[in-house]
Coordinates of C-alpha atoms and ligand atoms in Angstrom, one line a residue:
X1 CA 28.7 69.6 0.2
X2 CA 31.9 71.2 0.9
X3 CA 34.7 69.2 2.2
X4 CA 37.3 70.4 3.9
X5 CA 41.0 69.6 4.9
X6 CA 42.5 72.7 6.1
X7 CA 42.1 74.2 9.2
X8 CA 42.3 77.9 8.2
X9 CA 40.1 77.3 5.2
X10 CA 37.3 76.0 7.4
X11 CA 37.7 78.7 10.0
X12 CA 37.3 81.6 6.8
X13 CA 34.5 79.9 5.9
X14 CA 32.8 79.6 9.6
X15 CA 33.3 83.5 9.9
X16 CA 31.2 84.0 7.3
X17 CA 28.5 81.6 8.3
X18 CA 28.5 83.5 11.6
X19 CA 28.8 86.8 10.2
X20 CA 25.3 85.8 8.3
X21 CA 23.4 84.8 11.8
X22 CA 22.8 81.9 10.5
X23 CA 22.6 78.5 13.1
X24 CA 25.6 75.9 12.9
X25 CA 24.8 72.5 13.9
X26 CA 28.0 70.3 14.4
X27 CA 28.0 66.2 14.7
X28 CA 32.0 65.4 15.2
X29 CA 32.7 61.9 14.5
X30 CA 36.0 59.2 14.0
X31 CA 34.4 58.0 10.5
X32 CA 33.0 54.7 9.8
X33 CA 29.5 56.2 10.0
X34 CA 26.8 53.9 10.4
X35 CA 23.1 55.3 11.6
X36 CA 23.7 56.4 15.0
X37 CA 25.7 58.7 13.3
X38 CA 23.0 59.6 10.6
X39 CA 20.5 60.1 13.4
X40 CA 22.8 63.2 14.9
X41 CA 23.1 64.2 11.3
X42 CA 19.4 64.3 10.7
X43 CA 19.0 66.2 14.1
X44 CA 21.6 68.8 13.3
X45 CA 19.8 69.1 9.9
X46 CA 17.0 69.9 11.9
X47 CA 17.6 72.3 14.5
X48 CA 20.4 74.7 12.3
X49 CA 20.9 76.6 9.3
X50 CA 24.4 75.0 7.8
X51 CA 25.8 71.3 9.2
X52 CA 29.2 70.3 9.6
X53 CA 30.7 67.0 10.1
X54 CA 34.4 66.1 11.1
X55 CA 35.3 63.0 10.5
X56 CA 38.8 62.5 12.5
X57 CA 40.4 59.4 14.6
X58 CA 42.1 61.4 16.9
X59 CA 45.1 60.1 18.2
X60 CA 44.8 62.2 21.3
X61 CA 42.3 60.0 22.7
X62 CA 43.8 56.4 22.7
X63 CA 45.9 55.0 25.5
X64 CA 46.5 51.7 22.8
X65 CA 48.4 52.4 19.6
X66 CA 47.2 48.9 18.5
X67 CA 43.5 50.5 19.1
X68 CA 44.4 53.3 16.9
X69 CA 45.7 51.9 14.3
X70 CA 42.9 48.9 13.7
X71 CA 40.1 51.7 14.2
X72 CA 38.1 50.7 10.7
X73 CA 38.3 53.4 7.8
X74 CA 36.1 54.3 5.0
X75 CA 36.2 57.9 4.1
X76 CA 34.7 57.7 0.7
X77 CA 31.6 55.9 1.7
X78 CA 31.1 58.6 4.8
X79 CA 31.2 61.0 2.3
X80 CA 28.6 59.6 0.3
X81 CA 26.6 58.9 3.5
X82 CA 27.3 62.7 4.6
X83 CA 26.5 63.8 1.1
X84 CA 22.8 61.8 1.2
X85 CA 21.8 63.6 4.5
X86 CA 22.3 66.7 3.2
X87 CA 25.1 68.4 5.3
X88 CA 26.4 71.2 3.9
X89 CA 30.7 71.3 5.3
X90 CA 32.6 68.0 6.1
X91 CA 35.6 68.8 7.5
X92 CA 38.6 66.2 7.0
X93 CA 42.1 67.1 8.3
X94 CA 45.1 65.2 8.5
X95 CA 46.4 64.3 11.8
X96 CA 49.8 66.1 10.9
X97 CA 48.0 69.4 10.0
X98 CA 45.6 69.1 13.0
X99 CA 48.2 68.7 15.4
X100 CA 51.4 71.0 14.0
X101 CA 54.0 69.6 16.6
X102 CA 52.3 66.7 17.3
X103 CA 49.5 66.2 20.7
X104 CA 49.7 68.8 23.3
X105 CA 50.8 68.4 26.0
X106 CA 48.0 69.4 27.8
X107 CA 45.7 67.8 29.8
X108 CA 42.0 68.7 30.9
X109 CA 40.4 67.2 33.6
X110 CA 36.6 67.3 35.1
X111 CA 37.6 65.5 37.9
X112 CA 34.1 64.8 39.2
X113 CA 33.0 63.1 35.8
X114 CA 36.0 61.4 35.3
X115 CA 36.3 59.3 38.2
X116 CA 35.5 55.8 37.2
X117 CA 34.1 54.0 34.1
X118 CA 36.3 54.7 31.1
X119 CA 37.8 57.3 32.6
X120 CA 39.8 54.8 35.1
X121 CA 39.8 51.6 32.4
X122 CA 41.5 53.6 29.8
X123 CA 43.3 56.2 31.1
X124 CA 43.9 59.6 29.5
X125 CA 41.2 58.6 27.2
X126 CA 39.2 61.6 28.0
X127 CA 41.5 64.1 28.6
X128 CA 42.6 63.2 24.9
X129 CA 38.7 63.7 24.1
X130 CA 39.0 67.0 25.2
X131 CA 41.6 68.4 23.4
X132 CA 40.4 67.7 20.3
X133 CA 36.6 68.8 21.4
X134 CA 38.5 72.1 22.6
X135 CA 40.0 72.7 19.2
X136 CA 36.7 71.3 16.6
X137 CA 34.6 73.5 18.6
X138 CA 37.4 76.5 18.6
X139 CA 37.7 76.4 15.0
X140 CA 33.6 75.4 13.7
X141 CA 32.2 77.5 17.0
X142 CA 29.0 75.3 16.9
X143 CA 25.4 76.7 18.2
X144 CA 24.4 73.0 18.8
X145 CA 26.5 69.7 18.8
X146 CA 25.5 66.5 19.1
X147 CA 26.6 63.3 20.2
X148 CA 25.2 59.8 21.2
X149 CA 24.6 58.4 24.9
X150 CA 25.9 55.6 23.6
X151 CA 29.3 57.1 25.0
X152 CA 27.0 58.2 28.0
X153 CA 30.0 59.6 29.9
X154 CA 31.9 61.4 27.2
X155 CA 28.4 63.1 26.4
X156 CA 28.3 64.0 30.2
X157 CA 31.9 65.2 29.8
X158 CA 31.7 67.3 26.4
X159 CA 28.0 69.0 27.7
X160 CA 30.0 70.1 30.9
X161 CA 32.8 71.1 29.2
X162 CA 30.8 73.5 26.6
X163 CA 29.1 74.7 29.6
X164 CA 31.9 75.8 32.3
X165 CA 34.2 76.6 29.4
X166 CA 31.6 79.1 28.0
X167 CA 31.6 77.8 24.3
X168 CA 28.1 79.1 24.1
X169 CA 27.3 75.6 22.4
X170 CA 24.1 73.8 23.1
X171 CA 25.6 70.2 23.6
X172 CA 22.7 67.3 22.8
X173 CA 22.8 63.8 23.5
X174 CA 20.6 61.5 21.4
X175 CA 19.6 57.6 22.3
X176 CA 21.2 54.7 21.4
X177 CA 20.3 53.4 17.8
X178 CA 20.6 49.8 17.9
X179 CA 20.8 46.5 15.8
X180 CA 17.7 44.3 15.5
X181 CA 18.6 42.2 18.2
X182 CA 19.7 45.3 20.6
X183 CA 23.7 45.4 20.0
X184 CA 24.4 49.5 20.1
X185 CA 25.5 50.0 16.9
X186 CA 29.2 51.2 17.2
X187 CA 32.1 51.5 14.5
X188 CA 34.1 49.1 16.5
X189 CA 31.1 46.4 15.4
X190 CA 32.6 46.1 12.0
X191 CA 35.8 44.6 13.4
X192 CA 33.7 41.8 15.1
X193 CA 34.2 38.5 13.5
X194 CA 30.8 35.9 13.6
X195 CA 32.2 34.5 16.3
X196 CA 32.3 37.4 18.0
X197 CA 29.1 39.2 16.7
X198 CA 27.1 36.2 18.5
X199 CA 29.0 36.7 21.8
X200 CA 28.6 40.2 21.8
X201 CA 24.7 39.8 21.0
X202 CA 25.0 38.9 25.0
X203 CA 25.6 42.4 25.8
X204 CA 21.8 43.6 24.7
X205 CA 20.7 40.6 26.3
X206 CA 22.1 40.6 29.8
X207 CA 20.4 44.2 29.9
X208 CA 16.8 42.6 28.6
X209 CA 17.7 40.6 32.1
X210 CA 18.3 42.9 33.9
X211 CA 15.1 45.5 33.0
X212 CA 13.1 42.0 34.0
X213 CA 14.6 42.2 37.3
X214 CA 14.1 45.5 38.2
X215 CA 10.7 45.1 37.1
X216 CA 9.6 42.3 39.4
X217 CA 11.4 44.8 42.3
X218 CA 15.5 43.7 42.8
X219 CA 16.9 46.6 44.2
X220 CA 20.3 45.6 44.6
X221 CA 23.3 47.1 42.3
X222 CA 25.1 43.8 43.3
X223 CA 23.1 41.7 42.3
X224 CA 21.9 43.1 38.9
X225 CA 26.2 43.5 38.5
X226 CA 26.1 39.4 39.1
X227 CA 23.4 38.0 37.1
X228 CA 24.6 40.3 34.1
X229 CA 27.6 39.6 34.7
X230 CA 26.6 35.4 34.6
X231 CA 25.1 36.4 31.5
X232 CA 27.9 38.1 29.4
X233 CA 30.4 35.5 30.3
X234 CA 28.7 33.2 29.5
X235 CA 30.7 33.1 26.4
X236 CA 34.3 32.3 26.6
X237 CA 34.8 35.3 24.3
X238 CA 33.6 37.7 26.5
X239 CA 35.6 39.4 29.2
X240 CA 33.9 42.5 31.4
X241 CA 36.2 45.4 31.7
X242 CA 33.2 47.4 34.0
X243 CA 29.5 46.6 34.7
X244 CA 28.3 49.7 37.2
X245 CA 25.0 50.9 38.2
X246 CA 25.2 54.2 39.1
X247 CA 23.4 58.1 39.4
X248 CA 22.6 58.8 35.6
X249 CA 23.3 62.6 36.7
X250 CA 26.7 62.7 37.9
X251 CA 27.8 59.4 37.8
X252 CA 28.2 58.3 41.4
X253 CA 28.2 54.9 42.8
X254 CA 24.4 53.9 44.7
X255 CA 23.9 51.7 47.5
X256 CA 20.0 50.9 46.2
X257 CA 18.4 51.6 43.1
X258 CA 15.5 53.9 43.1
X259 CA 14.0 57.0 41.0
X260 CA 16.7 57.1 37.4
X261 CA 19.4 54.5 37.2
X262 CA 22.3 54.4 35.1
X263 CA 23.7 50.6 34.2
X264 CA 26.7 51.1 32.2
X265 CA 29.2 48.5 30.8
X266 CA 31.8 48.0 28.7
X267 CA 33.2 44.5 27.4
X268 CA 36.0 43.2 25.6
X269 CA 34.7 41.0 22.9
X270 CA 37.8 38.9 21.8
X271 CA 39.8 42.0 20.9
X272 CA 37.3 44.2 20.3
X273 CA 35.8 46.5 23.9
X274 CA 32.5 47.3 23.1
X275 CA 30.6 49.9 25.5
X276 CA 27.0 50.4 26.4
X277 CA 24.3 51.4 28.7
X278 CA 20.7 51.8 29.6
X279 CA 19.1 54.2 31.9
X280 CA 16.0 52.6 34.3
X281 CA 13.1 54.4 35.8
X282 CA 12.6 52.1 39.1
X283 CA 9.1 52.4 40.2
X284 CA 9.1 53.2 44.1
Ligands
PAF301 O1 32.7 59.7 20.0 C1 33.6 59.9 19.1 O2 33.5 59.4 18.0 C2 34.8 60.6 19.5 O3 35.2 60.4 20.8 C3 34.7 62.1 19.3 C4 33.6 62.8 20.1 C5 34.4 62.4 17.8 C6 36.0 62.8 19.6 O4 37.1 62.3 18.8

């Protein structure tokens, strides 16, 4: 496995993969890999010749500098990690080099996916996703790249992105993989004291509720919002920042849930805001 810190050096090195035909798969990640992250890997190892991984916290994309700076590090054991799944080019620049001149002072917008959800509880988190989508995919010009539904909207985002922006790059969005008792596994889990592993063990739980309901019929969005809601606070360390049922296609808001239904929610546990959804086929 190659790693690589420059920018230039990767980019000499992509023209050549191109130049040979061959397939590049791409998984871009903030580090701290746990096996979500391996599952993209071992899908990119799949469906392309050479696989690159960045591993980058991009400062672009967080409206809280507290946030930022407790985001949990480990590069030399997601090298090893990267190393054992076999991908060929991880790419690991320094926030100075990425950036010359700091972020840019630019900001790109898909208003129609960026409407609610994360998009309105941390704002400018997106268009911060986006920049630094726009330059990784400028610089490893990816066939395929693939990210988790954990971050259901940012998948939505990045796919459309690719797509009007003509990167030519197949985006892929691949389930949840979660812990034994149904927590999404997320980086941000490692900064979750017991206390607040146990609360958080509410989130997989409220949606356990919530499949029961819609399979005995409710076909309310308000109340499935409610008696989730009931559920997650139920500890004192919990506190919802969004619980929204909406269309899993372009995110809008329903009045009654029928055909495929998006839940979505994000929580702060203590200090730590967790995300998740889960889509639902309602029968009619
Ligand atoms: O999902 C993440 O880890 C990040 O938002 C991403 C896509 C790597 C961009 O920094």
């Amino acid at each position: 496995m190659k790693i690589i810190q420059s920018k230039d050096e990767l980019s000499e090195i992509i023209s050549q993969i191109k130049c040979s035909g061959k397939k590049i798969g791409f998984v871009p990640t903030m580090g701290y890999l746990h096996e979500g992250h391996l599952a993209l890997m071992r899908e990119s190892k799949k469906r392309s010749d050479v696989s690159v991984v960045s591993i980058f916290v991009n400062p672009a994309q967080f409206n809280d500098q507290k946030d930022f700076e407790n985001y949990p590090k480990n590069t030399e054991s997601d090298s090893e990690k990267c190393r054992n799944e076999g991908i060929d080019i991880l790419f690991l620049p320094e926030a100075d080099k990425f950036y010359p001149g700091g972020v840019p002072d630019i900001e790109m917008k898909i208003p129609h996916l960026m409407k609610n959800l994360c998009a309105v509880t941390r704002v400018g988190h997106f268009e911060g996703v986006l920049i630094v989508i726009s330059n990784l995919f400028h610089i490893v010009q990816p066939d395929f790249a693939f990210f988790g539904k954990k971050d259901y909207q940012q998948y939505l985002i990045i796919k459309e992105f690719a797509r009007s922006c003509g990167f030519g790059t197949e985006v892929s969005g691949l389930d949840t993989v979660r812990e034994p008792d149904g927590l999404a596994m997320s980086s941000r889990n490692a900064r979750l004291g017991q206390k607040e592993r146990d609360s958080a063990s509410l989130i997989p739980r409220a949606f356990r509720i919530a499949g029961d309901l819609i399979l005995k019929g409710e076909k309310s969005p308000g109340i499935l919002r409610e008696i989730m809601s009931d559920v997650i606070l139920s500890s004192p360390l919990n506190r919802i920042d969004y619980i929204e049922v909406l269309n899993p296609e372009n995110l809008s808001g329903i009045e009654s849930m029928k055909g495929d239904v998006l839940v979505a929610i994000a929580v702060f546990v203590g200090e730590v805001r967790l995300i998740d959804n889960m889509l639902f086929k309602i029968q009619e």
